[in-house]
Structures are given as structure tokens and as C-alpha cells.
mmCIF file of C-alpha atoms in Angstrom:
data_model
loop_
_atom_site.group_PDB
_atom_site.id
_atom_site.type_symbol
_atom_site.label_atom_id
_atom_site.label_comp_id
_atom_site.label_asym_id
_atom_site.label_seq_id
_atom_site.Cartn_x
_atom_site.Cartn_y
_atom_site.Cartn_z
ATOM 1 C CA UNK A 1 -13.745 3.863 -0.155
ATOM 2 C CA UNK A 2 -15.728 3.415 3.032
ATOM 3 C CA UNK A 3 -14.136 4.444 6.128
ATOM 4 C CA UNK A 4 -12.012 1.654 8.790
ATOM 5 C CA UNK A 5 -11.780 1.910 11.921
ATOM 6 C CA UNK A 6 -8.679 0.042 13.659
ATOM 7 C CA UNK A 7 -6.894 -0.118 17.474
ATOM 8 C CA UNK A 8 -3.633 1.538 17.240
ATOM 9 C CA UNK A 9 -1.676 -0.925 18.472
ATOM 10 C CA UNK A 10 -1.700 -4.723 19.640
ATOM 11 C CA UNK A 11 0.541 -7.063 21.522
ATOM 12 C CA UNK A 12 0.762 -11.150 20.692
ATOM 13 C CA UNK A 13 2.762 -13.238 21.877
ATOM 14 C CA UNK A 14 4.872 -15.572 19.751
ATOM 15 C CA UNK A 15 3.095 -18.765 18.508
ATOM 16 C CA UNK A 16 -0.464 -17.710 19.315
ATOM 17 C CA UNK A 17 -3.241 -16.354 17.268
ATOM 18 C CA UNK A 18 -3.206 -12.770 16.685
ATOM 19 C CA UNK A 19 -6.738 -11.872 16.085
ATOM 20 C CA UNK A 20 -6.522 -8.057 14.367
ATOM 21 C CA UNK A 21 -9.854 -6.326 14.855
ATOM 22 C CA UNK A 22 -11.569 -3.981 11.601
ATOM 23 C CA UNK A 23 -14.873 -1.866 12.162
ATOM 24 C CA UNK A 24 -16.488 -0.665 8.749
ATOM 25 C CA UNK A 25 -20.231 0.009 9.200
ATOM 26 C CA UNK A 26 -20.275 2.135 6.222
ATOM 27 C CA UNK A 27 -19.362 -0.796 3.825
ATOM 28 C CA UNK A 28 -21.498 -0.836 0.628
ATOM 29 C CA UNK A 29 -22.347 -4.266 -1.276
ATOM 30 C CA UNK A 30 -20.226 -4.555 -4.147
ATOM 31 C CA UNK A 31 -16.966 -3.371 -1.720
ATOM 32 C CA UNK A 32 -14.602 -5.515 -0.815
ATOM 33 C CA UNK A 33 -12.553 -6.160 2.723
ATOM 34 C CA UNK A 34 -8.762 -5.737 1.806
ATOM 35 C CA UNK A 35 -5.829 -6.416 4.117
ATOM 36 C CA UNK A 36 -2.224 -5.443 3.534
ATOM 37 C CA UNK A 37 0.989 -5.321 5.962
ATOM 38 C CA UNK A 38 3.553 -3.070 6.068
ATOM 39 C CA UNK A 39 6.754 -4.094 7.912
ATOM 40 C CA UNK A 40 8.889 -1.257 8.916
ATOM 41 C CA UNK A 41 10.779 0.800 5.825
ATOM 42 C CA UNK A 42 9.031 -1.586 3.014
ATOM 43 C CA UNK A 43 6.416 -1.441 0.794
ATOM 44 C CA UNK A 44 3.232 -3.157 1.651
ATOM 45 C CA UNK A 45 1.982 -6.545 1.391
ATOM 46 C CA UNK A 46 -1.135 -7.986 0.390
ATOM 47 C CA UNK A 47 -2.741 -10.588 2.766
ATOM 48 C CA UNK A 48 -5.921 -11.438 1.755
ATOM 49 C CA UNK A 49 -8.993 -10.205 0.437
ATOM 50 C CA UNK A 50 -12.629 -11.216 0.975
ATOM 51 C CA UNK A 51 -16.442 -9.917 0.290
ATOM 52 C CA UNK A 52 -19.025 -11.865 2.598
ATOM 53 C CA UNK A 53 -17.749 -15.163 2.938
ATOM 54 C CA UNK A 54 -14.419 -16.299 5.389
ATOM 55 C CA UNK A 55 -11.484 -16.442 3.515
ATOM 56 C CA UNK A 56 -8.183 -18.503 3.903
ATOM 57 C CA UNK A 57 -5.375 -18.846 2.498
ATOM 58 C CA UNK A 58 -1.342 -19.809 3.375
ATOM 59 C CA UNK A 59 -1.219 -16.293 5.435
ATOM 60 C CA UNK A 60 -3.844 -15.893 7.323
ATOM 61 C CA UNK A 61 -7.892 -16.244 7.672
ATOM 62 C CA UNK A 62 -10.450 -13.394 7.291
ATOM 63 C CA UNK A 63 -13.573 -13.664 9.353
ATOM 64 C CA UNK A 64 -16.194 -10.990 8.108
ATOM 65 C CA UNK A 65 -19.570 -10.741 9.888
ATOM 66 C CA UNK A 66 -22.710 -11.299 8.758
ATOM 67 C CA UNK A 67 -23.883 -7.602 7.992
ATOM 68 C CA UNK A 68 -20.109 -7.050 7.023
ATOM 69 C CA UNK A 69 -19.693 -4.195 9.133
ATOM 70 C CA UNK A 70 -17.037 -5.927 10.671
ATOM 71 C CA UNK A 71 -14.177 -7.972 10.325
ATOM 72 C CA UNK A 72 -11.301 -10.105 12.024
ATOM 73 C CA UNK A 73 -7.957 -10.997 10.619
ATOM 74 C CA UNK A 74 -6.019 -13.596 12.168
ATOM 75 C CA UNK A 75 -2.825 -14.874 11.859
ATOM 76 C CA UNK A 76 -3.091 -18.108 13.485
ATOM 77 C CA UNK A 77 0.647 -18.574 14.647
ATOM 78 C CA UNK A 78 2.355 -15.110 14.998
ATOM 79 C CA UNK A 79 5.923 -15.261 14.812
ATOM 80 C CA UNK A 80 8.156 -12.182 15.323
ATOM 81 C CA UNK A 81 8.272 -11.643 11.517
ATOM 82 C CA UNK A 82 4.751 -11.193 11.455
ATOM 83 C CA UNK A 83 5.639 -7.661 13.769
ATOM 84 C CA UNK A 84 4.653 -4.932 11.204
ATOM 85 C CA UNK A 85 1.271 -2.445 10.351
ATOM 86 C CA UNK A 86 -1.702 -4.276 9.581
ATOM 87 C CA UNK A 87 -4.053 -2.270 7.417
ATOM 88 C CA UNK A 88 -7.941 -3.106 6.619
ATOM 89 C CA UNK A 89 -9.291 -1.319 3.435
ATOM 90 C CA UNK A 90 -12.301 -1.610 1.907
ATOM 91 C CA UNK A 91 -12.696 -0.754 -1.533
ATOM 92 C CA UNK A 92 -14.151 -1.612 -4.724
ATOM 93 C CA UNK A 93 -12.451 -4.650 -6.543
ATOM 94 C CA UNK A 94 -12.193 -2.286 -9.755
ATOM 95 C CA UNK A 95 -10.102 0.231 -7.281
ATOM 96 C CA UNK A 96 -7.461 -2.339 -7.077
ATOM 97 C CA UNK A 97 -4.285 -0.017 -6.334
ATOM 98 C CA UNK A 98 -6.213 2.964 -5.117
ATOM 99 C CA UNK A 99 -6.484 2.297 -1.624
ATOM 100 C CA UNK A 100 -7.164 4.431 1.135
ATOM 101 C CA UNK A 101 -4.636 3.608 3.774
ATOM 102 C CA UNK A 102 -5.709 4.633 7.345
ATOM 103 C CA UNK A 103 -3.419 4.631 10.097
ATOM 104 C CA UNK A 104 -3.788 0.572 10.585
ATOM 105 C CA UNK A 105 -3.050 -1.698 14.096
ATOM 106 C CA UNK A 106 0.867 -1.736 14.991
ATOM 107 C CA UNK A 107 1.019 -5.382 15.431
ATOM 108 C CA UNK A 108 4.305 -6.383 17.822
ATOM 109 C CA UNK A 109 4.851 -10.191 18.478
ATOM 110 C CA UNK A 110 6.399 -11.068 21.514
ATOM 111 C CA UNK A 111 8.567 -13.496 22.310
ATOM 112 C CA UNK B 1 1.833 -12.747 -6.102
ATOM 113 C CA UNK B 2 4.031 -10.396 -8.862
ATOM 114 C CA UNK B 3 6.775 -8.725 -8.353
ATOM 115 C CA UNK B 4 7.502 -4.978 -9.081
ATOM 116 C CA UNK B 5 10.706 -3.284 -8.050
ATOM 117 C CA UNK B 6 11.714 -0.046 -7.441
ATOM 118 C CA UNK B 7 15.378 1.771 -7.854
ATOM 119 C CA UNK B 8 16.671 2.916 -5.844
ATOM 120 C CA UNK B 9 15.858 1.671 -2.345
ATOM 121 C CA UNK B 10 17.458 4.545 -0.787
ATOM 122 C CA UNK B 11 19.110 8.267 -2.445
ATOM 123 C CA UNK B 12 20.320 11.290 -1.386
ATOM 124 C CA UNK B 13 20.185 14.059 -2.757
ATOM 125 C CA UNK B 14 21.133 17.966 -2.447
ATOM 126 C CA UNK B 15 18.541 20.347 -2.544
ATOM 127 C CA UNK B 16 17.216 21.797 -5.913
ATOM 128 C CA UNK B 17 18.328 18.446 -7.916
ATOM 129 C CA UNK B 18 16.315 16.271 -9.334
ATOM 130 C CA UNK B 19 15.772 12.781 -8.151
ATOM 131 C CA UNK B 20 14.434 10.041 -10.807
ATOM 132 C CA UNK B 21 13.009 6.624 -9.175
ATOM 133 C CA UNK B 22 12.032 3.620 -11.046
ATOM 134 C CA UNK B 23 8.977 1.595 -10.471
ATOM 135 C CA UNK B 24 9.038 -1.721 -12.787
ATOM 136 C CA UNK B 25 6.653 -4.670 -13.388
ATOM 137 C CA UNK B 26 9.150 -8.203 -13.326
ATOM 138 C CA UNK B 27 6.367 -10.469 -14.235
ATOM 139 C CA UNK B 28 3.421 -8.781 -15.315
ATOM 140 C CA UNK B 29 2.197 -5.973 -18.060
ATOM 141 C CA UNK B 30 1.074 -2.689 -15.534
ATOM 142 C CA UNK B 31 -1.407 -1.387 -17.447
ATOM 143 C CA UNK B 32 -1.595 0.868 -14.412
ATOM 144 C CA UNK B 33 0.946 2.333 -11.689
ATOM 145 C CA UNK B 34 0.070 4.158 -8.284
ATOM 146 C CA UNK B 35 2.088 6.575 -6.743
ATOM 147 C CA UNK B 36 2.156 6.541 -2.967
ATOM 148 C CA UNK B 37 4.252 8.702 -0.187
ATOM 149 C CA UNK B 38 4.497 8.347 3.715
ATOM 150 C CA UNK B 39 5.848 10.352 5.942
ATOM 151 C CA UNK B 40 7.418 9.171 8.819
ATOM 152 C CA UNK B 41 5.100 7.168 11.508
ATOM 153 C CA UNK B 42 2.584 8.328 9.313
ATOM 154 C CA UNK B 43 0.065 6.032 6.798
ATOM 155 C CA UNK B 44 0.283 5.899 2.748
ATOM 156 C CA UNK B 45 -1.085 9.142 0.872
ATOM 157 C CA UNK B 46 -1.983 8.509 -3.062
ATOM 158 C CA UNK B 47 -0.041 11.213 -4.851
ATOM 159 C CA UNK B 48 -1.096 10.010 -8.434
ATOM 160 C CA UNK B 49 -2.192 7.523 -10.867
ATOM 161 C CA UNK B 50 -0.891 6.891 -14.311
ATOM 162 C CA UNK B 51 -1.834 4.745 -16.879
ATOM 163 C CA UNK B 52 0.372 3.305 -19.997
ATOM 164 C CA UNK B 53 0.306 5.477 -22.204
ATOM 165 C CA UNK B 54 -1.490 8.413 -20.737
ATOM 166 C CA UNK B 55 -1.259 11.273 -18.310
ATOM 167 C CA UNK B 56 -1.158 11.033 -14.864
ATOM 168 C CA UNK B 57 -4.231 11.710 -12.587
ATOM 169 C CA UNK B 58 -2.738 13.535 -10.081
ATOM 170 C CA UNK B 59 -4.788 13.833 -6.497
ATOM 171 C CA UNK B 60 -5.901 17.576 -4.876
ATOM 172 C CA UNK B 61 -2.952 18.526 -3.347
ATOM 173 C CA UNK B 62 0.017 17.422 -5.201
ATOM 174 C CA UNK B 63 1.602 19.822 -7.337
ATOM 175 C CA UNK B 64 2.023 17.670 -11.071
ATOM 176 C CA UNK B 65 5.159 20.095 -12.085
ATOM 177 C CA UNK B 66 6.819 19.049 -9.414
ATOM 178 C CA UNK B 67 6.471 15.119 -8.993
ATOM 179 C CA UNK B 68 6.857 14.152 -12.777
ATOM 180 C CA UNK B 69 5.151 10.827 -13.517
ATOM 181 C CA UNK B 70 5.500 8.866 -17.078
ATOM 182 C CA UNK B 71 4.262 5.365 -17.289
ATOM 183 C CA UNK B 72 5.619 5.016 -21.014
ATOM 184 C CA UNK B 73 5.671 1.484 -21.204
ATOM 185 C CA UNK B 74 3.932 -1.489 -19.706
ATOM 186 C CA UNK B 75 6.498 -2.307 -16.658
ATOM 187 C CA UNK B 76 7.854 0.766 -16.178
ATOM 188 C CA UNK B 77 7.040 3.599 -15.010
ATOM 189 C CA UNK B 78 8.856 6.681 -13.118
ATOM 190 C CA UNK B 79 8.611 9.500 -10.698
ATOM 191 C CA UNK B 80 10.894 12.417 -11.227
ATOM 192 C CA UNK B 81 10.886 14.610 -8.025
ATOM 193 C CA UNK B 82 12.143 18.040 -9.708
ATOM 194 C CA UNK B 83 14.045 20.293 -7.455
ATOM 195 C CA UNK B 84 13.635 18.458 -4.598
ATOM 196 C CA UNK B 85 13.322 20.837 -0.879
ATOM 197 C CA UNK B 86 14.004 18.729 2.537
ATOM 198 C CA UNK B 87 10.666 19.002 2.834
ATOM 199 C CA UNK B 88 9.945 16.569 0.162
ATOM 200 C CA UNK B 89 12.230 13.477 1.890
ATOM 201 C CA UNK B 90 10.126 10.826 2.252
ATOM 202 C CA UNK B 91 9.308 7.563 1.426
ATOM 203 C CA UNK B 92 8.048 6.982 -1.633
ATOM 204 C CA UNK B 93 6.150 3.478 -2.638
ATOM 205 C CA UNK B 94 4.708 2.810 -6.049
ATOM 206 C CA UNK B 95 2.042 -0.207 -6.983
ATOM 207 C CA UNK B 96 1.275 -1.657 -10.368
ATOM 208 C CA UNK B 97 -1.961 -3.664 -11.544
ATOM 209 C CA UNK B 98 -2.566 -5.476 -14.556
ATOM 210 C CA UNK B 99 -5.590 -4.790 -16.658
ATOM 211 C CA UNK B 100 -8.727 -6.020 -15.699
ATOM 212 C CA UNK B 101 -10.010 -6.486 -11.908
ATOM 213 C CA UNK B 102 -6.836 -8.063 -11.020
ATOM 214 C CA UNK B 103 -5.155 -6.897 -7.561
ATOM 215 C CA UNK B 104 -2.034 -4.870 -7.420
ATOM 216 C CA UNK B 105 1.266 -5.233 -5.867
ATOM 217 C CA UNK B 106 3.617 -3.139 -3.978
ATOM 218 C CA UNK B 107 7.280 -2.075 -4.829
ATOM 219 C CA UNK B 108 9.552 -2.388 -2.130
ATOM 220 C CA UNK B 109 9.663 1.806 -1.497
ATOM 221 C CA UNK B 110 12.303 4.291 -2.115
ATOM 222 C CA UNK B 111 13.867 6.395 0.717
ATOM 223 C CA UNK B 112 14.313 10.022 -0.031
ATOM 224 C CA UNK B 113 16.412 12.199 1.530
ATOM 225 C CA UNK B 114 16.988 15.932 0.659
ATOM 226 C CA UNK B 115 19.672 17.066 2.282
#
């Protein structure tokens, strides 16, 4: 799995965007940009997946950048449910399971 | 997405016991199972991966004889923490994936603790 870069820790406040930063400059072609959430003492959660293109979906949006050595996740509305560890992997789609879990952004949402 | 559950959420146990935790598929056949553990304020570490059927892969580091894995069915599979120190409470997450490149899901954890 290539190697992510992420800030430790962010601040949002409630109802605004929270825009969650990923560096990953090492990313090879056929590897994937994975996000997943962990909120405190659970098991994490998938958010959304993408390889080149933006992705959507009922979560959140992933903006990747053109030579995909970056990307953004953003949670358009933060609430204070959406306080937890945001984690960007980038794998393989074959790897599904076998992530490589760096230390992730704390996210805390404000109210 | 799927669902997979783990038993128990939370145990304690005494030291030099073993400690069995469950990691089952609701809604979907796992044809594989990840074992993860995180320490506290720390990230995920990938102890092991077992397929149906087979023998786990265990990663460098992880001592097999003492974190039993068996993955003996399709939605179930277990981890077995044999004699368990302090020094193994933790948290202990497991994920499951169908076959094919589908993506996997996460079990709600288990909390560990040793006493």
C-alpha cells in the first residue's frame, strides 16, 4: 500500500463543510483512494472509495487531483456525530480488508 | 453496506485464561476475515488473515500459538487469545469480505481486558 500522509487533528464547526486533507505522492495506477472513520471505541466505517474521478455518495464527496497524489474528503454538513478518526488508505481494490491504517486526522465538530 | 458482528463487545478476563471472540458475517458469505488490534490512541495493526477453510496468514510479529484464528465456515470466524498477559488488553476489530473484488466491512470491535 502506498504511504498517506494526514494532519493530526482538525476542528469544524457544526453545519459547515469539513474539508479532510490526504497527501499520497507515491500512489501507483491501478491503487485506489479509500476512506474509513473510526468513532471512538468502534470498529471502522467505510466512507467512500474512488480511483481518478470525484466520487459522491449519501456520506460524503471525494475530490482526487489530477496526478492523484492528492486528495480531499469532505463532509459537506458536519454534525457532531461526524466527530471521530478519519483515515485515507490507498490500496489495491483486490486488497479489500488489508488496509494499512496510518494514524488518520482526529476530526472534532464543534458546536 | 453488510453487517458483521462481533461477541463480545467488551470481556474480562484473568490472566493465563483464554479469551474466545466471535467475528460473524449477518448478510454475506466471508470468504475472507481480517484480524485487526489497536492499542490505545494508537491506529489499526493487521495481526492476520484467514480464509474459509484454510490457515491463517499471520503478519511478522504476531506469535500464531498465541492468537488462534479458525475461519471454519463462511460467516464465522474466531480469535482465541490463549493465555492472555495484561499486556495483550486491547481492542480487537475483525473485517470480513466476500469473494471477488468486493469491499469489506468492519465488526463493531471487542474490548479486552486482562486483568
Amino acid at each position: 500500500d502506498a504511504k498517506t500522509t494526514q494532519p493530526p487533528s482538525m476542528d469544524c464547526a457544526e453545519g459547515r463543510a469539513a474539508n479532510l486533507p490526504c497527501n499520497h505522492s507515491t500512489i501507483s495506477g491501478n491503487e485506489y483512494v479509500y476512506w474509513y472513520r473510526q468513532i471512538h471505541s468502534q470498529g471502522p466505517q467505510y466512507i467512500i472509495h474512488g480511483l481518478k474521478n470525484n466520487e459522491t455518495n449519501e456520506m460524503a464527496s471525494l475530490i482526487i487531483t489530477e496526478d492523484r497524489k492528492s486528495s480531499t474528503l469532505i463532509l459537506p454538513h458536519a454534525t457532531l456525530r461526524d466527530t471521530a478518526v478519519y483515515y485515507c488508505i490507498v490500496r489495491v481494490a483486490s486488497n479489500a480488508g488489508k488496509s494499512t491504517f496510518g494514524d488518520g486526522t482526529t476530526l472534532t465538530v464543534k458546536p | 453496506g453488510a453487517v458483521v458482528s462481533q461477541h463480545p463487545s467488551r470481556v474480562i478476563c484473568k490472566s493465563g485464561t483464554s479469551v474466545k471472540i466471535e467475528c460473524r458475517s449477518l448478510d454475506f458469505q466471508a470468504t475472507t476475515m481480517f484480524w485487526y488490534r489497536q492499542f490505545p490512541k494508537k491506529s489499526l495493526m493487521l495481526m492476520a488473515t484467514s480464509n474459509e477453510g484454510s490457515k491463517a496468514t499471520y503478519e511478522q510479529g504476531v506469535e500464531k500459538d498465541k492468537f488462534l484464528i479458525n475461519h471454519a465456515s463462511l460467516t464465522l470466524s474466531t480469535l482465541t487469545v490463549t493465555s492472555a498477559h495484561p499486556e495483550d488488553s486491547s481492542f480487537y476489530i475483525c473485517s470480513a469480505r466476500a469473494r471477488g473484488p468486493t469491499e469489506a466491512f468492519f465488526g463493531q470491535g471487542t474490548r479486552l481486558t486482562v486483568v
